[in-house]
Amino acid sequence: MFGMSVFQSVLERLKAEQDEESGSHEARETLLPVRGLNGGFVRAIDTSGPFASGTVQRAYLDTAGEDMFVPPKPMADPVMPDHLARIAPHDVAWELGLKETDTVTLLAEKRRRFAAENHPDRHHRDFRANATLRMKIANMLIDEALRRLRAPRID
């Protein structure tokens, strides 16, 4: 019984008990495939003995439900969000809404808000190049705004 699942060992024990009761030690070849389980788990159940009537098989199939055996539908091709197509620096700057009066705190908030919508990890792998480019442009624009904010004014 080593190398068998508990279910398989119970089936083997039931089969052995029935063989002893009937006086027959011949192996029976009446096997049915078990739906819903891969071949490595349980390949078949013995339809002799307690399973001869098919009661167990019918009960299993009745409780399993047909939706369990429906293959998943293939996913449709992903559609790139409109905002990821806008990769020009002036478009990104407009989306950020940068102003000369922005504070350090406000610029940090704008960076976080932009990243929440545009970070490459939040998009399908086919669109990550555009998302990465948009993030680079946004970071460059915000970093430049921070440099201007911190630079001493010469009047």
Short mmCIF file of C-alpha atoms in Angstrom, two decimals:
data_model
loop_
_atom_site.label_atom_id
_atom_site.label_comp_id
_atom_site.label_asym_id
_atom_site.label_seq_id
_atom_site.Cartn_x
_atom_site.Cartn_y
_atom_site.Cartn_z
CA MET A 1 0.00 0.00 0.00
CA PHE A 2 3.08 2.24 -0.04
CA GLY A 3 3.06 4.82 -2.82
CA MET A 4 -0.74 4.84 -2.99
CA SER A 5 -3.18 7.47 -1.92
CA VAL A 6 -5.52 6.68 0.96
CA PHE A 7 -8.37 6.37 -1.54
CA GLN A 8 -6.43 3.88 -3.66
CA SER A 9 -5.45 1.80 -0.61
CA VAL A 10 -9.10 1.65 0.53
CA LEU A 11 -10.15 0.49 -2.93
CA GLU A 12 -7.42 -2.19 -2.92
CA ARG A 13 -8.49 -3.38 0.53
CA LEU A 14 -12.17 -3.57 -0.52
CA LYS A 15 -11.20 -5.50 -3.64
CA ALA A 16 -9.07 -7.93 -1.62
CA GLU A 17 -11.90 -8.49 0.88
CA GLN A 18 -14.39 -9.21 -1.87
CA ASP A 19 -11.95 -11.59 -3.58
CA GLU A 20 -11.57 -13.47 -0.28
CA GLU A 21 -15.35 -13.68 0.18
CA SER A 22 -15.97 -14.92 -3.35
CA GLY A 23 -12.97 -17.26 -3.30
CA SER A 24 -11.58 -15.71 -6.45
CA HIS A 25 -8.13 -14.23 -6.47
CA GLU A 26 -8.12 -13.36 -10.17
CA ALA A 27 -7.60 -9.73 -11.13
CA ARG A 28 -10.60 -8.11 -12.69
CA GLU A 29 -10.24 -5.98 -15.79
CA THR A 30 -13.48 -4.01 -15.58
CA LEU A 31 -12.15 -0.49 -15.01
CA LEU A 32 -13.77 2.87 -15.68
CA PRO A 33 -11.87 6.14 -15.97
CA VAL A 34 -12.48 8.68 -13.23
CA ARG A 35 -13.55 12.01 -14.72
CA GLY A 36 -12.00 15.15 -13.30
CA LEU A 37 -8.83 13.55 -11.96
CA ASN A 38 -5.58 13.38 -13.86
CA GLY A 39 -3.98 10.04 -14.64
CA GLY A 40 -1.27 10.41 -12.00
CA PHE A 41 -3.79 10.57 -9.17
CA VAL A 42 -6.32 7.83 -9.88
CA ARG A 43 -6.45 6.21 -13.28
CA ALA A 44 -9.53 4.06 -12.82
CA ILE A 45 -11.88 2.54 -10.31
CA ASP A 46 -12.64 -1.14 -10.15
CA THR A 47 -16.27 -1.72 -11.16
CA SER A 48 -16.37 -5.13 -9.54
CA GLY A 49 -17.55 -5.71 -6.01
CA PRO A 50 -18.93 -2.67 -4.19
CA PHE A 51 -18.57 -0.62 -7.38
CA ALA A 52 -20.27 -3.12 -9.68
CA SER A 53 -23.60 -1.33 -9.61
CA GLY A 54 -22.08 1.98 -10.68
CA THR A 55 -23.65 3.69 -7.66
CA VAL A 56 -20.40 5.35 -6.65
CA GLN A 57 -19.69 6.52 -10.18
CA ARG A 58 -23.22 7.95 -10.57
CA ALA A 59 -22.98 9.68 -7.18
CA TYR A 60 -19.63 11.18 -8.11
CA LEU A 61 -20.86 12.43 -11.47
CA ASP A 62 -24.07 13.79 -9.94
CA THR A 63 -22.23 15.82 -7.33
CA ALA A 64 -19.37 16.93 -9.57
CA GLY A 65 -21.54 19.11 -11.79
CA GLU A 66 -20.99 19.62 -15.49
CA ASP A 67 -19.39 23.07 -15.08
CA MET A 68 -16.40 21.34 -13.49
CA PHE A 69 -15.48 19.78 -16.82
CA VAL A 70 -15.88 22.81 -19.09
CA PRO A 71 -12.51 24.03 -20.38
CA PRO A 72 -11.77 27.69 -19.69
CA LYS A 73 -12.45 30.14 -22.49
CA PRO A 74 -9.37 31.63 -24.11
CA MET A 75 -8.69 35.17 -22.99
CA ALA A 76 -9.24 37.92 -25.53
CA ASP A 77 -6.30 39.97 -26.70
CA PRO A 78 -5.69 42.78 -24.23
CA VAL A 79 -6.59 46.30 -25.26
CA MET A 80 -4.13 49.06 -24.41
CA PRO A 81 -5.67 51.81 -22.26
CA ASP A 82 -5.84 55.15 -24.11
CA HIS A 83 -3.63 56.98 -21.63
CA LEU A 84 -0.71 54.61 -22.27
CA ALA A 85 -0.63 55.67 -25.92
CA ARG A 86 0.16 59.27 -24.92
CA ILE A 87 3.96 59.20 -24.60
CA ALA A 88 4.86 62.74 -25.68
CA PRO A 89 6.40 64.80 -22.84
CA HIS A 90 3.84 67.61 -23.24
CA ASP A 91 0.98 65.07 -22.88
CA VAL A 92 2.52 63.64 -19.70
CA ALA A 93 3.14 67.14 -18.34
CA TRP A 94 -0.50 68.07 -19.02
CA GLU A 95 -1.69 64.92 -17.20
CA LEU A 96 0.54 65.71 -14.23
CA GLY A 97 -0.86 69.24 -14.08
CA LEU A 98 2.48 70.79 -13.13
CA LYS A 99 2.40 74.42 -12.02
CA GLU A 100 5.08 76.85 -10.89
CA THR A 101 3.30 77.17 -7.56
CA ASP A 102 3.52 73.41 -6.73
CA THR A 103 5.19 72.59 -3.41
CA VAL A 104 7.49 69.67 -2.68
CA THR A 105 4.62 67.86 -0.96
CA LEU A 106 2.26 68.50 -3.86
CA LEU A 107 4.84 67.28 -6.40
CA ALA A 108 5.35 64.08 -4.39
CA GLU A 109 1.59 63.55 -4.33
CA LYS A 110 1.37 64.08 -8.12
CA ARG A 111 4.17 61.53 -8.62
CA ARG A 112 2.36 58.94 -6.47
CA ARG A 113 -0.98 59.55 -8.18
CA PHE A 114 0.60 59.24 -11.63
CA ALA A 115 2.45 56.06 -10.64
CA ALA A 116 -0.76 54.52 -9.29
CA GLU A 117 -2.28 54.66 -12.78
CA ASN A 118 0.79 54.25 -14.97
CA HIS A 119 3.30 51.99 -13.23
CA PRO A 120 4.40 49.15 -15.55
CA ASP A 121 3.60 46.48 -12.95
CA ARG A 122 -0.06 47.49 -13.10
CA HIS A 123 -0.42 46.81 -16.84
CA HIS A 124 -0.33 43.86 -19.22
CA ARG A 125 3.16 42.89 -20.32
CA ASP A 126 2.43 44.01 -23.90
CA PHE A 127 1.97 47.60 -22.68
CA ARG A 128 4.79 47.82 -20.15
CA ALA A 129 7.17 49.56 -22.56
CA ASN A 130 4.74 52.48 -22.94
CA ALA A 131 4.05 52.55 -19.21
CA THR A 132 7.77 52.56 -18.45
CA LEU A 133 8.37 55.41 -20.88
CA ARG A 134 5.51 57.42 -19.36
CA MET A 135 6.92 56.87 -15.86
CA LYS A 136 10.40 57.96 -16.98
CA ILE A 137 9.00 61.14 -18.53
CA ALA A 138 6.87 61.90 -15.47
CA ASN A 139 9.77 61.35 -13.09
CA MET A 140 12.02 63.54 -15.23
CA LEU A 141 9.43 66.36 -15.30
CA ILE A 142 8.79 66.18 -11.55
CA ASP A 143 12.53 66.03 -10.77
CA GLU A 144 13.07 69.12 -12.94
CA ALA A 145 10.23 70.92 -11.15
CA LEU A 146 11.82 70.02 -7.79
CA ARG A 147 15.22 71.34 -8.95
CA ARG A 148 13.62 74.63 -10.00
CA LEU A 149 11.77 74.84 -6.72
CA ARG A 150 14.95 74.36 -4.69
CA ALA A 151 17.17 76.56 -6.84
CA PRO A 152 17.87 80.03 -5.46
CA ARG A 153 15.94 82.77 -7.24
CA ILE A 154 17.90 85.45 -8.98
CA ASP A 155 15.77 88.54 -9.44
#
